[in-house]
C-alpha positions as a Markdown table, in Angstrom:
| # | Residue | x | y | z |
|---|---|---|---|---|
| 1 | Met | 5.3 | -5.8 | 25.3 |
| 2 | Leu | 1.7 | -3.9 | 25.6 |
| 3 | Gln | 3.0 | -2.6 | 28.8 |
| 4 | Ser | 5.9 | -0.3 | 27.4 |
| 5 | Gly | 3.2 | 1.0 | 24.5 |
| 6 | Ile | 0.6 | 1.8 | 27.6 |
| 7 | Ala | 4.1 | 3.7 | 29.4 |
| 8 | Asn | 4.6 | 5.3 | 25.8 |
| 9 | Arg | 1.6 | 6.9 | 25.8 |
| 10 | Ala | 0.7 | 10.7 | 26.0 |
| 11 | Val | -1.8 | 11.8 | 29.2 |
| 12 | Gly | -2.6 | 15.1 | 30.0 |
| 13 | Glu | -5.0 | 16.8 | 32.6 |
| 14 | Thr | -7.9 | 18.7 | 31.4 |
| 15 | Gln | -10.3 | 20.0 | 33.9 |
| 16 | Met | -12.5 | 17.2 | 32.5 |
| 17 | Asn | -10.7 | 14.3 | 33.2 |
| 18 | Met | -7.2 | 14.3 | 35.4 |
| 19 | Ser | -5.3 | 11.7 | 33.1 |
| 20 | Ser | -6.7 | 12.7 | 29.3 |
| 21 | Ser | -5.5 | 10.3 | 26.6 |
| 22 | Arg | -3.6 | 13.2 | 24.7 |
| 23 | Ser | -2.7 | 10.5 | 21.6 |
| 24 | His | -4.0 | 7.7 | 20.2 |
| 25 | Cys | -2.4 | 3.9 | 21.0 |
| 26 | Leu | -2.1 | 1.2 | 18.2 |
| 27 | Tyr | -0.4 | -2.3 | 18.8 |
| 28 | Ile | -0.2 | -4.0 | 15.6 |
| 29 | Phe | 1.0 | -7.8 | 16.1 |
| 30 | Thr | 1.7 | -10.0 | 12.3 |
| 31 | Val | 1.4 | -13.5 | 13.1 |
| 32 | His | 1.9 | -16.5 | 10.9 |
| 33 | Gln | 1.4 | -20.2 | 11.2 |
| 34 | Asp | 4.0 | -22.9 | 9.2 |
| 35 | Leu | 2.0 | -25.6 | 8.1 |
| 36 | Thr | 4.8 | -28.2 | 7.9 |
| 37 | Lys | 2.3 | -30.7 | 6.0 |
| 38 | Asp | 1.5 | -28.8 | 3.5 |
| 39 | Lys | 4.5 | -27.1 | 3.1 |
| 40 | Arg | 2.6 | -23.5 | 3.5 |
| 41 | Thr | 3.2 | -20.5 | 5.7 |
| 42 | Lys | -0.1 | -18.4 | 6.5 |
| 43 | Phe | 0.4 | -14.5 | 7.7 |
| 44 | Gly | -2.4 | -12.4 | 9.7 |
| 45 | Lys | -2.3 | -9.3 | 11.5 |
| 46 | Leu | -4.4 | -8.5 | 14.5 |
| 47 | Ile | -4.5 | -4.4 | 15.1 |
| 48 | Leu | -5.8 | -3.4 | 18.9 |
| 49 | Val | -6.9 | 0.1 | 18.5 |
| 50 | Asp | -7.6 | 2.7 | 21.7 |
| 51 | Leu | -8.8 | 5.9 | 20.6 |
| 52 | Ala | -8.6 | 9.1 | 22.7 |
| 53 | Gly | -11.6 | 10.9 | 22.8 |
| 54 | Ser | -13.1 | 14.0 | 21.2 |
| 55 | Glu | -13.0 | 17.0 | 23.0 |
| 56 | Lys | -14.7 | 19.9 | 23.5 |
| 57 | Val | -12.1 | 22.8 | 24.0 |
| 58 | Glu | -14.9 | 25.0 | 26.0 |
| 59 | Lys | -15.6 | 22.2 | 28.7 |
| 60 | Thr | -12.1 | 21.0 | 29.6 |
| 61 | Gly | -10.2 | 24.4 | 29.5 |
| 62 | Ala | -7.4 | 23.3 | 26.8 |
| 63 | Glu | -5.0 | 25.6 | 25.8 |
| 64 | Gly | -1.0 | 25.4 | 24.4 |
| 65 | Lys | -0.1 | 22.3 | 23.9 |
| 66 | Ile | -3.3 | 20.6 | 25.0 |
| 67 | Leu | -5.2 | 22.7 | 23.0 |
| 68 | Glu | -3.3 | 21.4 | 20.1 |
| 69 | Glu | -3.5 | 18.0 | 21.1 |
| 70 | Ala | -7.3 | 17.9 | 21.6 |
| 71 | Lys | -7.4 | 19.4 | 17.9 |
| 72 | Thr | -5.5 | 17.0 | 16.1 |
| 73 | Ile | -7.0 | 13.8 | 18.0 |
| 74 | Asn | -10.6 | 15.6 | 16.6 |
| 75 | Gln | -8.8 | 16.0 | 12.9 |
| 76 | Ser | -8.4 | 12.7 | 13.3 |
| 77 | Leu | -11.5 | 11.1 | 14.4 |
| 78 | Thr | -13.1 | 13.2 | 12.1 |
| 79 | Ala | -11.0 | 11.3 | 8.8 |
| 80 | Leu | -11.5 | 8.2 | 10.9 |
| 81 | Gly | -15.7 | 9.0 | 10.4 |
| 82 | Lys | -15.7 | 10.5 | 7.1 |
| 83 | Val | -13.6 | 6.9 | 5.9 |
| 84 | Ile | -16.9 | 4.8 | 7.8 |
| 85 | Asn | -19.0 | 6.8 | 6.3 |
| 86 | Ala | -17.7 | 6.1 | 2.9 |
| 87 | Met | -17.6 | 2.6 | 2.8 |
| 88 | Thr | -21.1 | 2.4 | 4.3 |
| 89 | Ser | -23.0 | 4.5 | 1.6 |
| 90 | Ser | -20.9 | 3.2 | -1.5 |
| 91 | Thr | -22.9 | 1.8 | -3.8 |
| 92 | Pro | -22.2 | -1.5 | -5.6 |
| 93 | Gly | -20.9 | -1.5 | -8.7 |
| 94 | Lys | -20.2 | 2.3 | -8.9 |
| 95 | Pro | -16.7 | 3.3 | -7.2 |
| 96 | Thr | -16.5 | 5.3 | -3.9 |
| 97 | His | -13.5 | 7.6 | -3.3 |
| 98 | Ile | -12.5 | 6.5 | -0.1 |
| 99 | Pro | -10.0 | 9.5 | 2.2 |
| 100 | Tyr | -7.8 | 6.8 | 3.9 |
| 101 | Arg | -5.0 | 9.5 | 3.8 |
| 102 | Asp | -6.6 | 12.2 | 5.2 |
| 103 | Ser | -4.4 | 11.5 | 8.6 |
| 104 | Lys | -2.1 | 8.5 | 10.0 |
| 105 | Leu | -4.6 | 6.9 | 11.9 |
| 106 | Thr | -6.8 | 5.6 | 8.8 |
| 107 | Arg | -3.8 | 5.4 | 7.1 |
| 108 | Ile | -2.4 | 3.0 | 9.0 |
| 109 | Leu | -6.0 | 1.3 | 9.4 |
| 110 | Gln | -6.3 | 1.0 | 5.9 |
| 111 | Asp | -5.9 | -2.3 | 5.0 |
| 112 | Ala | -7.6 | -3.5 | 8.0 |
| 113 | Leu | -10.6 | -1.4 | 7.1 |
| 114 | Val | -10.2 | -2.6 | 3.5 |
| 115 | Ser | -10.5 | -6.5 | 4.1 |
| 116 | Ser | -13.8 | -5.8 | 6.4 |
| 117 | Thr | -16.0 | -4.8 | 3.6 |
| 118 | Ser | -14.2 | -7.4 | 0.8 |
């Protein structure tokens, strides 16, 4: 299962790296446990995330499709940074807007990020 995800991950060559990650990779596992004694079921979610690194266009020599991918990677990493910053700078008793909807990455990770602060 993990191998098929890795095989589908986009990679490309830049001046700095011959096999640069061109996408983030997320694996979401849903686990459930049936407790027969109590007649209950427990559910959990495990999310493994491998983020593509941010890039300085001048150093990588990115152009065309690779440049567009670099922009998208940098935008999603910036959005993740903004979410983490908003979560860590909130004042108790005073709600702070956390911009989960600014990227697909933060939207997908929203429930994992929320539960980690509760």
